GROMACS .gro file of C-alpha atoms in nm:
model
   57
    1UNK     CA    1  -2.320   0.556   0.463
    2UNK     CA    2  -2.010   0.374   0.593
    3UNK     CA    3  -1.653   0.554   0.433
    4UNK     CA    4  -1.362   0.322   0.344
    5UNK     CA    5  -1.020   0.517   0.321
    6UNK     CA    6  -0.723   0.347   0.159
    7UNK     CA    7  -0.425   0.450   0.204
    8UNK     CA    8  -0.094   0.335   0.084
    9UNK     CA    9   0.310   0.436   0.076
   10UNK     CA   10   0.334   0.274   0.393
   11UNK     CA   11   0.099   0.462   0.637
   12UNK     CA   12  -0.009   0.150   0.769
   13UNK     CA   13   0.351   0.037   0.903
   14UNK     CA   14   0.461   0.380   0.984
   15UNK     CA   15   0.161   0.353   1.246
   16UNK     CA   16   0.294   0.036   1.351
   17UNK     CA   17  -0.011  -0.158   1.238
   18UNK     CA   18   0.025  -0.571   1.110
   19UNK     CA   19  -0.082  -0.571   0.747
   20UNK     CA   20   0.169  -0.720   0.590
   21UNK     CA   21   0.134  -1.033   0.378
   22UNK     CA   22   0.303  -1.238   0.681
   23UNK     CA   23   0.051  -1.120   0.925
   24UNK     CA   24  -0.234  -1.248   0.747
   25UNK     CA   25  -0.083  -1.594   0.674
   26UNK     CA   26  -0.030  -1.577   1.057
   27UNK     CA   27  -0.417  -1.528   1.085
   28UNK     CA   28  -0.550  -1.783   0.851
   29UNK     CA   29  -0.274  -2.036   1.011
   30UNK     CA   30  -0.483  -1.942   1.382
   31UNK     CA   31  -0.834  -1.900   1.218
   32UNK     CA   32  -0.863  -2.051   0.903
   33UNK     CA   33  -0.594  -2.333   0.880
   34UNK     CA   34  -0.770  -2.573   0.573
   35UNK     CA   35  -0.826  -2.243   0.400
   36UNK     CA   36  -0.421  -2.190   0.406
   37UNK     CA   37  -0.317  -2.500   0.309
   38UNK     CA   38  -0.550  -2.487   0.016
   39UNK     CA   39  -0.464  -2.173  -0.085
   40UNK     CA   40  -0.116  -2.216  -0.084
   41UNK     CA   41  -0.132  -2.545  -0.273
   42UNK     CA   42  -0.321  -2.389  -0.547
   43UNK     CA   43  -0.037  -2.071  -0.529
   44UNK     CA   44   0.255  -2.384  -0.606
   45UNK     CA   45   0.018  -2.559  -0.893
   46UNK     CA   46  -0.016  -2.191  -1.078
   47UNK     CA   47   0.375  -2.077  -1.012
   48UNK     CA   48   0.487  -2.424  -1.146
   49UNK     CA   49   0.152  -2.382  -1.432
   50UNK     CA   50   0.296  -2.008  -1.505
   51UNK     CA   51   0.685  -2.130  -1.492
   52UNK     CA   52   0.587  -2.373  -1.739
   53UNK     CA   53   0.410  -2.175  -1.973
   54UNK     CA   54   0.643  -1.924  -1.967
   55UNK     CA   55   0.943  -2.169  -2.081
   56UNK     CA   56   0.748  -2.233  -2.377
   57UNK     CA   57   0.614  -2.612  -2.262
   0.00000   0.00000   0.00000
């Protein structure tokens, strides 16, 4: 049976490997470009839905 290990506290950048937020916008811009722009559309509607809620409107 296949093991999956997570670690965190930074192991991943202290062995110089791209896991950061950034680098997988920088994949799905490459890859999976409609996926991104849909995503990200949705991320605006619910920050502006949350901001709204959140001031009491």
């Amino acid at each position: 049976m296949p093991e999956l290990y997570i670690i965190g506290n930074g192991f991943d950048k202290g062995h110089g490997l791209k896991t950061s937020y950034w680098n997988f916008r920088e994949y799905l811009e490459k890859y999976e470009e409609d996926f991104l722009v849909q995503m990200e559309k949705e991320c605006i509607k619910f920050r502006v839905t949350g901001f709204a809620i959140y001031m009491g409107d």
